[in-house]
Short mmCIF file of C-alpha atoms in Angstrom, two decimals:
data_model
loop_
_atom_site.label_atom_id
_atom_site.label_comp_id
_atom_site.label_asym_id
_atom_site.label_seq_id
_atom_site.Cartn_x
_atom_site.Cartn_y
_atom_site.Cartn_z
CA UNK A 1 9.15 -24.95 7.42
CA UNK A 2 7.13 -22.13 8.33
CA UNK A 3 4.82 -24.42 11.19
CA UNK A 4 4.90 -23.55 15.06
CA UNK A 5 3.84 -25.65 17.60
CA UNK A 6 1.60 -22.76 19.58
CA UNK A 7 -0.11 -19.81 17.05
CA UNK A 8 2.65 -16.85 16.24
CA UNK A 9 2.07 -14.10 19.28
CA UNK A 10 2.30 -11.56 16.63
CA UNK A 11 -1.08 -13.00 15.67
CA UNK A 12 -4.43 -11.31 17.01
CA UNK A 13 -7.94 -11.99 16.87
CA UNK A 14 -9.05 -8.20 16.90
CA UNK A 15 -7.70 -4.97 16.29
CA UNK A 16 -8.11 -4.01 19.73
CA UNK A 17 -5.85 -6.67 20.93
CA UNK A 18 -3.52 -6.54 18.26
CA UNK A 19 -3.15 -2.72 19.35
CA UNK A 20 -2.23 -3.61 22.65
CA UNK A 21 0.68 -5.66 20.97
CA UNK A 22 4.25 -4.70 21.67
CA UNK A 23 6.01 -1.65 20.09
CA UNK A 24 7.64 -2.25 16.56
CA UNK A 25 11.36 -2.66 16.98
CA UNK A 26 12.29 -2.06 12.74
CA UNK A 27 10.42 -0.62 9.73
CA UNK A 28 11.22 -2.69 6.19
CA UNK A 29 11.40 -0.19 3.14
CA UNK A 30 11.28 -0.80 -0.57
CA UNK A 31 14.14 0.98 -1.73
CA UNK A 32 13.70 0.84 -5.89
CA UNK A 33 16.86 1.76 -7.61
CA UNK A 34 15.98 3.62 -10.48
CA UNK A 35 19.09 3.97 -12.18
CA UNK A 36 19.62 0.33 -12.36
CA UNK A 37 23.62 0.54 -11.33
CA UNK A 38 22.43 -2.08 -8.38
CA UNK A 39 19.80 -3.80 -7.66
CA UNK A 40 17.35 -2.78 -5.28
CA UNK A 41 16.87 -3.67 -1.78
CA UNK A 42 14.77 -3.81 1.52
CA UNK A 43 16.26 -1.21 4.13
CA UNK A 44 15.71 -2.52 7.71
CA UNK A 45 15.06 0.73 9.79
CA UNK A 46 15.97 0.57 13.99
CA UNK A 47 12.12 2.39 15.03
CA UNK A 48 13.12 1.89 18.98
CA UNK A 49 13.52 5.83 20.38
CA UNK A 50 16.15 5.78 22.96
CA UNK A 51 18.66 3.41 20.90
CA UNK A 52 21.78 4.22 19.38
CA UNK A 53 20.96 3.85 15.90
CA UNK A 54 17.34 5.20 16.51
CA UNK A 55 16.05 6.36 12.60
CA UNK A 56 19.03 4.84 11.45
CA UNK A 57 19.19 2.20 8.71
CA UNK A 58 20.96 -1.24 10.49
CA UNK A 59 20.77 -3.41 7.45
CA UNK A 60 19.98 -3.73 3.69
CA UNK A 61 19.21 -6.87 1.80
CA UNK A 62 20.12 -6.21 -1.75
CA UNK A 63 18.13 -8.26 -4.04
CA UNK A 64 19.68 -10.63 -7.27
CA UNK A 65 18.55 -8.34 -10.19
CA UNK A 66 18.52 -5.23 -11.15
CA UNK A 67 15.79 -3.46 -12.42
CA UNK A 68 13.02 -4.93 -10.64
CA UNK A 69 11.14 -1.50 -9.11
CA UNK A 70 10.10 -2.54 -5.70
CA UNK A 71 6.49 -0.56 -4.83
CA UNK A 72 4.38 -2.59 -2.68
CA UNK A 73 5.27 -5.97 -0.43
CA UNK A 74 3.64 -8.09 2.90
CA UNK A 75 3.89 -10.83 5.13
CA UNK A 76 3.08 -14.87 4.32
CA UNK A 77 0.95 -15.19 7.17
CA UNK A 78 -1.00 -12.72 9.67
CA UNK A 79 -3.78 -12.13 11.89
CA UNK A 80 -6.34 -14.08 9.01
CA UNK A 81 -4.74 -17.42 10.21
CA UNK A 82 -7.05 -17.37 13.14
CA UNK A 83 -10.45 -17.09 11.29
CA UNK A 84 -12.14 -20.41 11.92
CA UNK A 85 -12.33 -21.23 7.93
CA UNK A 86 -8.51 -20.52 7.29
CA UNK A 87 -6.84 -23.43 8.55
CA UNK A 88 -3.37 -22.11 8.93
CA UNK A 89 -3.39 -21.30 12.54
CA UNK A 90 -0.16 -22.44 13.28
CA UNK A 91 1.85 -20.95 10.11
CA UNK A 92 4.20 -17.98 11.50
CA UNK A 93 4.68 -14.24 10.01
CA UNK A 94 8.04 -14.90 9.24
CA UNK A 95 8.54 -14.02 5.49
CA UNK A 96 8.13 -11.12 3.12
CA UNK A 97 6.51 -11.60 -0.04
CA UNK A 98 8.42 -9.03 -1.83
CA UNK A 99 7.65 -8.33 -5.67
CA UNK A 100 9.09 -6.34 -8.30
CA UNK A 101 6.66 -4.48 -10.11
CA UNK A 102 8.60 -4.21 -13.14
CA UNK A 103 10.32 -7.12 -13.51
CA UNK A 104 7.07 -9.40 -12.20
CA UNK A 105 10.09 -11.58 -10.34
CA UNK A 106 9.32 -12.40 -6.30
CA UNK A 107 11.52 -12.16 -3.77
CA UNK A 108 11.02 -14.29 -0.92
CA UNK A 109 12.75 -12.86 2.31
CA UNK A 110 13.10 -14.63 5.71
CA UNK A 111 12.80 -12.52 9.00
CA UNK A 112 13.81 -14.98 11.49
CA UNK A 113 15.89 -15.43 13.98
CA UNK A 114 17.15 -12.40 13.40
CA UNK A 115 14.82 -9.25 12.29
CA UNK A 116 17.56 -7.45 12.00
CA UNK A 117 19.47 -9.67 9.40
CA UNK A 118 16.52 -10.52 7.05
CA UNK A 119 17.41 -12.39 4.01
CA UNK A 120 16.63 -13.69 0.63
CA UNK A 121 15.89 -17.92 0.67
CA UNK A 122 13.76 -17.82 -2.56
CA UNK A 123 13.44 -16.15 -5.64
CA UNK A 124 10.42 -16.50 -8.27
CA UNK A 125 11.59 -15.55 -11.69
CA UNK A 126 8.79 -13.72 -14.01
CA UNK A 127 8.45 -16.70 -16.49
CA UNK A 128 7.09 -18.57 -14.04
CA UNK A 129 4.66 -16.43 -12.67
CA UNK A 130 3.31 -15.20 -15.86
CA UNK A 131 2.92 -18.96 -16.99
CA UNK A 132 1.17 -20.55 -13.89
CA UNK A 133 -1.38 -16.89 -13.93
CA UNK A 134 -1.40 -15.37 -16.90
CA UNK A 135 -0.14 -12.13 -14.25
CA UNK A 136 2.36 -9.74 -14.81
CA UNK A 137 3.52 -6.52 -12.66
CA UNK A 138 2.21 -7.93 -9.24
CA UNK A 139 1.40 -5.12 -6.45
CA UNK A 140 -0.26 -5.25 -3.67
CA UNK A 141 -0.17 -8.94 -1.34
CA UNK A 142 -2.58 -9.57 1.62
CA UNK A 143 -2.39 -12.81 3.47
CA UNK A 144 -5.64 -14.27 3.88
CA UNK A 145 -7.92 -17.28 3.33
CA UNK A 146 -6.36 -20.08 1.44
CA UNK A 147 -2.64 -18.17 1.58
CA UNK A 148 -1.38 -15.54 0.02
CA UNK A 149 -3.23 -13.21 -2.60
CA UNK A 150 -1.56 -11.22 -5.18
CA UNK A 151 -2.34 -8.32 -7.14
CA UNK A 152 -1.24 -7.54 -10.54
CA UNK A 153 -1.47 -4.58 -13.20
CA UNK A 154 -0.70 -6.77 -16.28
CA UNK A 155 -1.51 -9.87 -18.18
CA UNK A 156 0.39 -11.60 -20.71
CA UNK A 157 2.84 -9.91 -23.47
CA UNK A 158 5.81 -7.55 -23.44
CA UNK A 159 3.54 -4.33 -22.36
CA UNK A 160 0.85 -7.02 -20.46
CA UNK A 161 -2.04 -6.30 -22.56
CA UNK A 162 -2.47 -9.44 -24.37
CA UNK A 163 -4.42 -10.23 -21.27
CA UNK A 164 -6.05 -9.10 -18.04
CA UNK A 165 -4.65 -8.18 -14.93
CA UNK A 166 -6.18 -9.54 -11.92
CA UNK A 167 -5.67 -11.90 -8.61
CA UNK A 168 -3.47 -14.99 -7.83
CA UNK A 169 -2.60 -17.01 -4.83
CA UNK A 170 0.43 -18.50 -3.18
CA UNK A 171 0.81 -21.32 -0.63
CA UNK A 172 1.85 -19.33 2.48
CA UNK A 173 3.90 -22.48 3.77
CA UNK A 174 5.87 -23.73 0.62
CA UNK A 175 5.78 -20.58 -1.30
CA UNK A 176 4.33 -22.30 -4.36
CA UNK A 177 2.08 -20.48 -7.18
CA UNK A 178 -1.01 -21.71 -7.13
CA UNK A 179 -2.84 -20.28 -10.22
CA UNK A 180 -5.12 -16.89 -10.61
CA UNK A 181 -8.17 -16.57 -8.31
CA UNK A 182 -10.99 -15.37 -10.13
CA UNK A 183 -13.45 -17.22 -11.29
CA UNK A 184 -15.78 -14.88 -13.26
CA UNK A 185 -14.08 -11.03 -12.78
CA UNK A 186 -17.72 -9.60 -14.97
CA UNK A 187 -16.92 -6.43 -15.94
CA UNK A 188 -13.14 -5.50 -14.30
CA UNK A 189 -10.35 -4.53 -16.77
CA UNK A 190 -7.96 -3.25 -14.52
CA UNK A 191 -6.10 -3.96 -11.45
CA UNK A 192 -4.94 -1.79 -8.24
CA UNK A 193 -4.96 -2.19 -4.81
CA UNK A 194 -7.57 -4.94 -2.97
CA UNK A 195 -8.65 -5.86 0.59
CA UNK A 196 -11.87 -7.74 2.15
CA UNK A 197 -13.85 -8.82 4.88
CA UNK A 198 -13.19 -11.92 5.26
CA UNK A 199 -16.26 -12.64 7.98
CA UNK A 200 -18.56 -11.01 5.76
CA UNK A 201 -16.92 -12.69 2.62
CA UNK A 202 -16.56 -9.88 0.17
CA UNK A 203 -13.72 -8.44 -1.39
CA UNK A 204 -12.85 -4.23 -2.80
CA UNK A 205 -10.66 -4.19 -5.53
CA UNK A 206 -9.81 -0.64 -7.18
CA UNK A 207 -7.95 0.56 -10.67
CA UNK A 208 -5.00 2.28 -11.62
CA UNK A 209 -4.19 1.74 -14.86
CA UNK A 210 -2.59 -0.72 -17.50
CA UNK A 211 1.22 -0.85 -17.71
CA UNK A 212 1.36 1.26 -21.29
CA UNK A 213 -0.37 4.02 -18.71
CA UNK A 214 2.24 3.65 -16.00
CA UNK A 215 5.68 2.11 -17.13
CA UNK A 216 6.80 5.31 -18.76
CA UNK A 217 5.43 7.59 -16.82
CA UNK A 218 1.77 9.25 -16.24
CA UNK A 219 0.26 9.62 -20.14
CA UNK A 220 -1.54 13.09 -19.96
CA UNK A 221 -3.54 12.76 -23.19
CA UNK A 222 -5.07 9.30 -20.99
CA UNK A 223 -5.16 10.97 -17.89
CA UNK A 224 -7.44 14.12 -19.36
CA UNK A 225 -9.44 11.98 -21.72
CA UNK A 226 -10.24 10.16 -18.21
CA UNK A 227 -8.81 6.69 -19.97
CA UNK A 228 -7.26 5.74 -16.30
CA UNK A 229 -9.29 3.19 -14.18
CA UNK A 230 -12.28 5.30 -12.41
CA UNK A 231 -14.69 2.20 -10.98
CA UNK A 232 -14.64 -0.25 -7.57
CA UNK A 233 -14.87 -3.91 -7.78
CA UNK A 234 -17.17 -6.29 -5.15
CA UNK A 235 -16.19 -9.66 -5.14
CA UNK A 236 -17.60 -12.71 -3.44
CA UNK A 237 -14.86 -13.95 -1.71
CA UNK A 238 -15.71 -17.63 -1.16
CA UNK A 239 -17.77 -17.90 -5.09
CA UNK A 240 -13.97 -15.59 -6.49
CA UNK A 241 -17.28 -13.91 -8.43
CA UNK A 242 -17.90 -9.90 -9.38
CA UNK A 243 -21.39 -9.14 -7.80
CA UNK A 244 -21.36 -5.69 -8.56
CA UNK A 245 -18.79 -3.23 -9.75
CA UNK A 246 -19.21 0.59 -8.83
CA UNK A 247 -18.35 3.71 -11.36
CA UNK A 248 -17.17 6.63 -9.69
CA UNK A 249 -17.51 8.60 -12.71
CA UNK A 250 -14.90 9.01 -15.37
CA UNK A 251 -13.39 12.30 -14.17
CA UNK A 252 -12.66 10.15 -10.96
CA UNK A 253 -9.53 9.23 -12.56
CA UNK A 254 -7.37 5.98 -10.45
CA UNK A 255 -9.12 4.91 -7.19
CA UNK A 256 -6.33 3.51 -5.26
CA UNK A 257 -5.71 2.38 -1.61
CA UNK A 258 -8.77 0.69 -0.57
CA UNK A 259 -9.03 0.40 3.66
CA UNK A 260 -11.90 -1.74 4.81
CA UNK A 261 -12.67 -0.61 8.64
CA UNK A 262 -10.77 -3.01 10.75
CA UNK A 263 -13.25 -4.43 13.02
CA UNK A 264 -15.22 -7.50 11.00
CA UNK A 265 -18.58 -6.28 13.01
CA UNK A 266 -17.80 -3.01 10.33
CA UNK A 267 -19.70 -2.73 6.96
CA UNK A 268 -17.70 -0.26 5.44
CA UNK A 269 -14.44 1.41 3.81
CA UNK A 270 -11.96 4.20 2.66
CA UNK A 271 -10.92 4.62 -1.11
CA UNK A 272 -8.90 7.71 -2.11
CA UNK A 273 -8.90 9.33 -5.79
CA UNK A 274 -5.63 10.51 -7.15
CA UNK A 275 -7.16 13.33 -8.83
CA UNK A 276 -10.62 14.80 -10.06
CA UNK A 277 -10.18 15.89 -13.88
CA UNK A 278 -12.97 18.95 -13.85
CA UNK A 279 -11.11 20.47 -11.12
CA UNK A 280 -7.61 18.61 -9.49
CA UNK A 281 -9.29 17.85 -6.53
CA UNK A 282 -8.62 14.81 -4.87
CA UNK A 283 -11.26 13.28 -2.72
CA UNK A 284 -11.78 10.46 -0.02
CA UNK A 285 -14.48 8.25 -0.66
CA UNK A 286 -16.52 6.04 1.50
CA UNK A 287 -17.96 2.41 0.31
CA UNK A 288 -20.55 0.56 2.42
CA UNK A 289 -22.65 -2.21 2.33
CA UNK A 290 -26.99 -1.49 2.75
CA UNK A 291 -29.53 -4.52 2.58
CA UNK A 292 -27.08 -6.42 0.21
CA UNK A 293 -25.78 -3.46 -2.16
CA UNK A 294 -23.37 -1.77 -1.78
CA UNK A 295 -22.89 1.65 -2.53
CA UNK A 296 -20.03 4.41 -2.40
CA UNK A 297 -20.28 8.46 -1.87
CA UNK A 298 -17.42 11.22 -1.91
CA UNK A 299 -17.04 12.46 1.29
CA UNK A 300 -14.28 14.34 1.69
CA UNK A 301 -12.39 16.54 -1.08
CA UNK A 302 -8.94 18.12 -0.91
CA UNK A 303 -8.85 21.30 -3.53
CA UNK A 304 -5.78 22.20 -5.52
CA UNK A 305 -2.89 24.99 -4.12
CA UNK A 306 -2.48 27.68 -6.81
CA UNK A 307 1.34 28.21 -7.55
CA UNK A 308 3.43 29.71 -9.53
CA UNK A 309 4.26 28.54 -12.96
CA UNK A 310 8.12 28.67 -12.23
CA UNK A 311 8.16 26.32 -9.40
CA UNK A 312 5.94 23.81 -11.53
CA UNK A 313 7.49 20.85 -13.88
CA UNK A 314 6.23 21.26 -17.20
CA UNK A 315 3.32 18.62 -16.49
CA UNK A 316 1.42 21.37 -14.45
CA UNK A 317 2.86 24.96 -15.12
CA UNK A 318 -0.38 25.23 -17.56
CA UNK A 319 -2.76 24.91 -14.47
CA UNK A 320 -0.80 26.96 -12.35
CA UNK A 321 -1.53 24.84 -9.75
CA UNK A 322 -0.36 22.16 -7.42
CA UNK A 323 -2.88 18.81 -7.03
CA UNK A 324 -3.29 17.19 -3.84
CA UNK A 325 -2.86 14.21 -5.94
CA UNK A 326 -3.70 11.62 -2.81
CA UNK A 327 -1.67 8.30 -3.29
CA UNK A 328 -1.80 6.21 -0.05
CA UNK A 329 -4.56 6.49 2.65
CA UNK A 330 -4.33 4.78 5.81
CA UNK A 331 -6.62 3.65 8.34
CA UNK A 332 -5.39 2.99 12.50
CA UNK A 333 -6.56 -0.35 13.91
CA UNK A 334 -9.09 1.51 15.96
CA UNK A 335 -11.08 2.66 13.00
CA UNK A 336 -10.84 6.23 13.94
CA UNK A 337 -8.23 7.91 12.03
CA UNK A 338 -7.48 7.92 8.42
CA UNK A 339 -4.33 9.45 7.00
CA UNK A 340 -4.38 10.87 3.78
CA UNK A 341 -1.13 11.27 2.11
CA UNK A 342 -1.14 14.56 -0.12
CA UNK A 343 2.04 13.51 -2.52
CA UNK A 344 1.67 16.68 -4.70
CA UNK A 345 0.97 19.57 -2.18
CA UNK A 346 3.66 17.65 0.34
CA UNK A 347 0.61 17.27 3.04
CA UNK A 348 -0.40 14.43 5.39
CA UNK A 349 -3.46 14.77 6.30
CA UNK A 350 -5.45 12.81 9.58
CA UNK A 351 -8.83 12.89 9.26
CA UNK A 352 -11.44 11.56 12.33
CA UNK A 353 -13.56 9.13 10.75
CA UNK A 354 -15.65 8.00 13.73
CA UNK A 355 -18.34 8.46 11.75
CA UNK A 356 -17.44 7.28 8.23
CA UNK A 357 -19.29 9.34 6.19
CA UNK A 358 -18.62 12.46 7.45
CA UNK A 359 -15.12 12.86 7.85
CA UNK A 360 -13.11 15.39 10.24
CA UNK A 361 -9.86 17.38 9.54
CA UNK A 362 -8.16 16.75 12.94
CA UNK A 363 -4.11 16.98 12.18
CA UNK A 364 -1.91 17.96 9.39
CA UNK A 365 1.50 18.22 8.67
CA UNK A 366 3.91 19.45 5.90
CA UNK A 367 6.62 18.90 4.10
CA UNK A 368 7.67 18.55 0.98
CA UNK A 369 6.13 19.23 -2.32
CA UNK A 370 6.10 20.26 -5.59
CA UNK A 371 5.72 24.37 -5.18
CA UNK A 372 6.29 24.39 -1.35
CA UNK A 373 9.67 22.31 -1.01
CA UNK A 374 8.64 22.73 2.87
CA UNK A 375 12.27 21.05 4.88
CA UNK A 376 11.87 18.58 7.48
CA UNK A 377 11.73 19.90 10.95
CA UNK A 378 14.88 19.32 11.54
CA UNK A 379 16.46 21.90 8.95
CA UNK A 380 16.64 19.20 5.93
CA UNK A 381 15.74 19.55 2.85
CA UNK A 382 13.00 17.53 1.46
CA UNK A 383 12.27 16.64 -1.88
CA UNK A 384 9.21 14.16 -2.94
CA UNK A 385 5.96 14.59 -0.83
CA UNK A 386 4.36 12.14 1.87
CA UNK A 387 3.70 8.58 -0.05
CA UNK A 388 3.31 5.43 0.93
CA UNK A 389 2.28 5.47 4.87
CA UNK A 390 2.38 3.03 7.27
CA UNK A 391 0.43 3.62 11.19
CA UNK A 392 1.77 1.81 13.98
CA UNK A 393 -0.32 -1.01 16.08
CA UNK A 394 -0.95 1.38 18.90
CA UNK A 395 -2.13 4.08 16.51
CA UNK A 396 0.98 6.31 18.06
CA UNK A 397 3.51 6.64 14.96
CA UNK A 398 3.00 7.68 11.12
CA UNK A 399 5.88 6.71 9.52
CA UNK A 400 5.40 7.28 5.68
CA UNK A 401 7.99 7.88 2.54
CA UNK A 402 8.47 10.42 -0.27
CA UNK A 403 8.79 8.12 -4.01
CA UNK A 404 5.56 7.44 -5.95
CA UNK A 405 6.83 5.43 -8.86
CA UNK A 406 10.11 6.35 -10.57
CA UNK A 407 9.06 7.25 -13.58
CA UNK A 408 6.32 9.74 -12.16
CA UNK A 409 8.86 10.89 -9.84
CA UNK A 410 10.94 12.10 -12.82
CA UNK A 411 7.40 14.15 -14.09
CA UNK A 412 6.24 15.74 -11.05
CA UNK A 413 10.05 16.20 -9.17
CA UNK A 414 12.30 16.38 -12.22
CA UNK A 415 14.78 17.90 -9.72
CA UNK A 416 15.51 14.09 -8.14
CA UNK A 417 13.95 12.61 -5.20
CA UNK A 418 15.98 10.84 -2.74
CA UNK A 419 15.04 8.42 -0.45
CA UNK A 420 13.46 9.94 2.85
CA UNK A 421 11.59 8.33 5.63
CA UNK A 422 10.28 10.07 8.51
CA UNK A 423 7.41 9.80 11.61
CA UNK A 424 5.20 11.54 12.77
CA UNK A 425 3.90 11.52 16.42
CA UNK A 426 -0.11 10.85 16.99
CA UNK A 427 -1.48 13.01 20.16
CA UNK A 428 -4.15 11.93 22.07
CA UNK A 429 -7.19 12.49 20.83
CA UNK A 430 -6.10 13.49 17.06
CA UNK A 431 -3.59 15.68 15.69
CA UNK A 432 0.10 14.77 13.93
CA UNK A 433 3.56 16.56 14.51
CA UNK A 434 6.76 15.29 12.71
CA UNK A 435 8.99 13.71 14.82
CA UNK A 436 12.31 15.46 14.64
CA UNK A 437 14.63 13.41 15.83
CA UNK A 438 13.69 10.70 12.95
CA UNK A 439 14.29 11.21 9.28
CA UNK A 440 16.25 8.56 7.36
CA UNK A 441 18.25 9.29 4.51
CA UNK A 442 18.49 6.03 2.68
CA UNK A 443 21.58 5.73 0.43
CA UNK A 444 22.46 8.07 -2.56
CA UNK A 445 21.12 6.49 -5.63
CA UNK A 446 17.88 4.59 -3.63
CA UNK A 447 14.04 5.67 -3.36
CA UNK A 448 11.72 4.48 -0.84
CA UNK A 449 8.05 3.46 -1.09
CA UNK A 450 6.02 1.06 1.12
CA UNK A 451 7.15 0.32 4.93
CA UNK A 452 6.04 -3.07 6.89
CA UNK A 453 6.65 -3.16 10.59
CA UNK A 454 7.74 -5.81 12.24
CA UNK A 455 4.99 -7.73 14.43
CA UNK A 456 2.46 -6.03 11.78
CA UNK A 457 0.55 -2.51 11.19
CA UNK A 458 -2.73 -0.83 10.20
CA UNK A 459 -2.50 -2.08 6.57
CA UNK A 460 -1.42 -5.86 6.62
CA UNK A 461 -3.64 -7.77 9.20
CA UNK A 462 -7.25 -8.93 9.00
CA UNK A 463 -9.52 -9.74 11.83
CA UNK A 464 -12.11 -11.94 12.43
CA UNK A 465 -13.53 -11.00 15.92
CA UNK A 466 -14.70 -7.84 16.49
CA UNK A 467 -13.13 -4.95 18.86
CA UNK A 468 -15.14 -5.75 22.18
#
C-alpha cells in the first residue's frame, strides 16, 4: 500500500541535494496531554510565511487513548531507501510512526493525499509489542536498512525491568513487528537515542535511564550517585553486534541525542550530556572513528548561571544555580552547524562545527528558563526552555519546543508549561534570531516535544552518497 511506481521525490541521495529540496509547507508536533482529560495528539503546524494561518495550528489528530505521553516519532520510509543494500526504493514517506512512551502503544498515521488532514489507519496496542520484543517505552524511530528501527527504555514487567531495553524493527510497508534487533548487545543496559552510518555499517546508541529513573520524575539520590546511563554504544550494523562500548565517566550523567555528520564520506558525530555532576556543566561531545576504534572527547562545555534561590524549584535552590541541562542537539544537513538546546538556562545555542572537534559559538538566542523567564520577542510570556529542535532542509529555520517530559516538567517548571513552538531565522554564515512573527500556542491543557517536517529535516534522513 505504501509502493510507488517512480522513487518518492522527497527522497535524496545526499544531504546536499536533499537541501536543495523544496521548503517545508507544515511542522507535526507531539502534543502529550499530561493531565490525561484527552488523549494526546499530533498538531499539524502551517510553516509557509506569507499565508494566512502562517504559525498557526490547521489541524490536530487526536489519538484513541489517553495517557500515552507522546516524546519522540518519524517517518516509515526516507532518504535510506536509496542505499544500494536497502531494497525499498520505491516505498514512499507517507506515514508517521508515532509511539507513546508511556503507554508502549503505536500509532500509525497516514500523511497522504492530504498533509494537512493526517490521520490515524493503525494502531499497535502495548501487549503486542512487548510480546513480539520483549520492548517497552519505545523512543526514538529511524527508518533505515531492513525498515523501521525502534528504540526503547524498557523491557518486560510493570516498571520494564524484568528485562532489557534495546532495538526492534518494523516492516516499513505492512507495518508489522518484526522482533528485537540485537543479536549480542555485550555490555549495554540501557537505552536512549540511536543513529548510524549506514555506508560505513556502524551504529551510536546512547543512555538515559531505566523507566523507575524517569516515569516519576528525575530521582536525585540516582542522579548524584551518577546511577543514570553515562556510556556510548558501537554496534555493527549488518553482524546487530556491540564492538565496543565507550564510558564517558560516571559524573557524565545521560548522553542523549546522538547526530552522526550527515555526509556518509564523514567518520564522525555529536552527543550532548544533560549534565556534569562535579560541576552542572553540560558539555557537547564528539565521537569518531581512527584505524578501526573509535573514540570520543568533550569538546565543548556550557557552565551553570548562578541564580537566586527564590526563582529556583526546590530541585535546585540548594545550588543556587541554573544548569544548562542540554536535552536535544541538532545537526544541519550541511554538517556545519549544531544547535544545542539549553532547556534549563532557556538558551539555544548554534555552534560552527566545521571542524568537529573544536567547536565555535556562532549564534544564540533566549528565552525562557528556569531563573530568567526571558518572553518571546513578541511580548509573550514563555514558560519551559528550548527542547526538542528540529533544522529545516535548507539549514534556514530552527523551529524547536519548550516540554522535556511531563513529569520533569512538573520538577524544574512547577509553575506549568504550556505548549509553545517557535523559529528561529539562520543568517548567512552563522548566527540565530527568533522569528517574531511565529510562536504557536498549542491548546490549553497540551505540551509539545519533537517536530517532523514534512518532505523531511536534519534529524530523520540518512544518506548514502556523499555531498559532492
Amino acid at each position: 500500500m505504501t509502493a510507488t511506481l517512480r522513487p518518492d521525490p522527497t527522497f535524496y541521495p545526499s544531504p546536499k541535494l536533499a537541501m536543495a529540496g523544496p521548503t517545508e509547507r507544515y511542522a507535526y508536533t507531539a502534543l502529550p496531554r499530561p493531565d490525561k482529560t484527552r488523549p494526546d495528539a499530533i498538531g499539524v503546524v502551517d510553516t509557509v510565511r506569507g499565508s494566512k494561518t502562517f504559525g498557526k495550528v490547521v489541524h490536530k489528530i487526536e489519538l484513541t487513548h489517553k495517557g500515552d505521553e507522546l516524546h519522540h516519532f518519524g517517518w516509515n520510509a526516507c532518504s535510506s531507501m536509496l542505499c544500494p543494500m536497502t531494497a525499498h526504493p520505491h516505498v514512499e514517506r507517507r506515514y508517521l510512526i508515532v509511539p507513546g512512551m508511556r503507554s508502549s502503544r503505536i500509532y500509525i498515521i497516514d500523511t497522504k493525499p492530504d498533509p494537512a488532514h493526517a490521520k490515524i489507519v493503525k494502531v499497535i496496542e502495548p501487549e503486542e509489542v512487548i510480546e513480539k520484543t520483549g520492548y517497552s517505552r519505545p523512543h526514538t524511530v529511524h527508518c533505515g536498512p531492513e525498515g523501521i528501527y525502534i528504540s526503547t527504555l524498557g523491557g518486560r514487567g510493570k516498571d520494564g525491568t524484568e528485562s532489557l531495553p534495546g532495538v526492534f524493527l518494523m516492516d516499513c510497508e505492512t507495518f508489522d513487528i518484526i522482533g528485537p534487533w540485537e543479536m549480542d548487545r555485550g555490555p549495554q543496559k540501557m537505552s536512549y537515542d540511536f543513529w548510524w552510518n549506514i555506508t560505513k555499517d556502524y551504529m551510536i546508541s546512547s543512555e538515559w535511564a531505566l523507566p523507575p529513573q524517569f516515569e516519576n520524575g528525575l530521582v536525585a539520590e540516582d542522579l548524584l550517585s551518577n546511577r543514570y546511563g553515562h556510556t556510548l554504544h558501537f554496534w555493527n550494523l549488518r553482524q546487530r553486534k556491540n564492538v565496543q562500548s565507550i564510558d564517558l565517566g560516571a559524573n557524565h550523567q545521560m548522553p542523549l541525542e546522538i547526530r552522526p555528520a550527515h555526509d556518509p564520506s564523514r567518520n564522525y558525530g555529536f552527543v550532548g550530556v544533560v549534565v556534569d555532576t562535579t560541576n552542572l556543566e553540560a558539555s557537547i561531545w564528539t565521537w569518531y572513528r581512527e584505524k578501526g576504534t573509535f573514540k570520543a572527547a568533550k569538546t565543548a562545555t556550557i557552565s551553570p548561571e548562578p541564580a537566586d534561590p527564590a526563582k529556583l524549584p526546590p530541585l535546585l535552590k540548594g545550588f543556587g544555580a541554573v544548569p544548562p541541562l542540554v536535552s536535544d542537539i541538532d545537526l544541519s544537513l550541511d554538517d556545519k552547524f549544531l544547535y544545542v538546546a539549553c532547556w534549563g538556562t532557556g538558551e539555544l545555542r548554534q555552534y560552527d562545527v566545521s571542524d568537529p572537534m573544536k567547536p565555535t559559538l556562532a549564534g544564540s538566542v533566549k528565552v525562557g528558563g528556569i531563573a530568567d523567564r526571558t518572553p518571546h520577542p513578541n511580548g509573550t510570556a514563555f514558560a519551559g526552555g528550548p527542547q526538542m529542535v528540529e533544522i529545516s532542509r535548507d539549514g534556514k529555520r530552527a523551529y524547536f519546543t519548550n516540554s522535556l517530559y511531563s513529569t520533569w516538567d512538573d520538577q524544574f517548571y512547577p509553575d506549568g508549561v504550556p505548549g509553545l513552538q517557535v523559529m528561529a531565522n539562520v543568517k548567512p554564515g552563522g548566527g540565530i534570531e527568533l522569528d517574531k512573527e511565529f510562536l504557536v500556542e498549542f491548546e490549553p491543557g497540551y505540551r509539545s516535544h519533537q517536530v517532523r517536517l514534512e518532505g523531511g529535516d536534519c534529524s530523520t534522513d540518512s544518506f548514502c552518497f556523499p555531498s559532492k
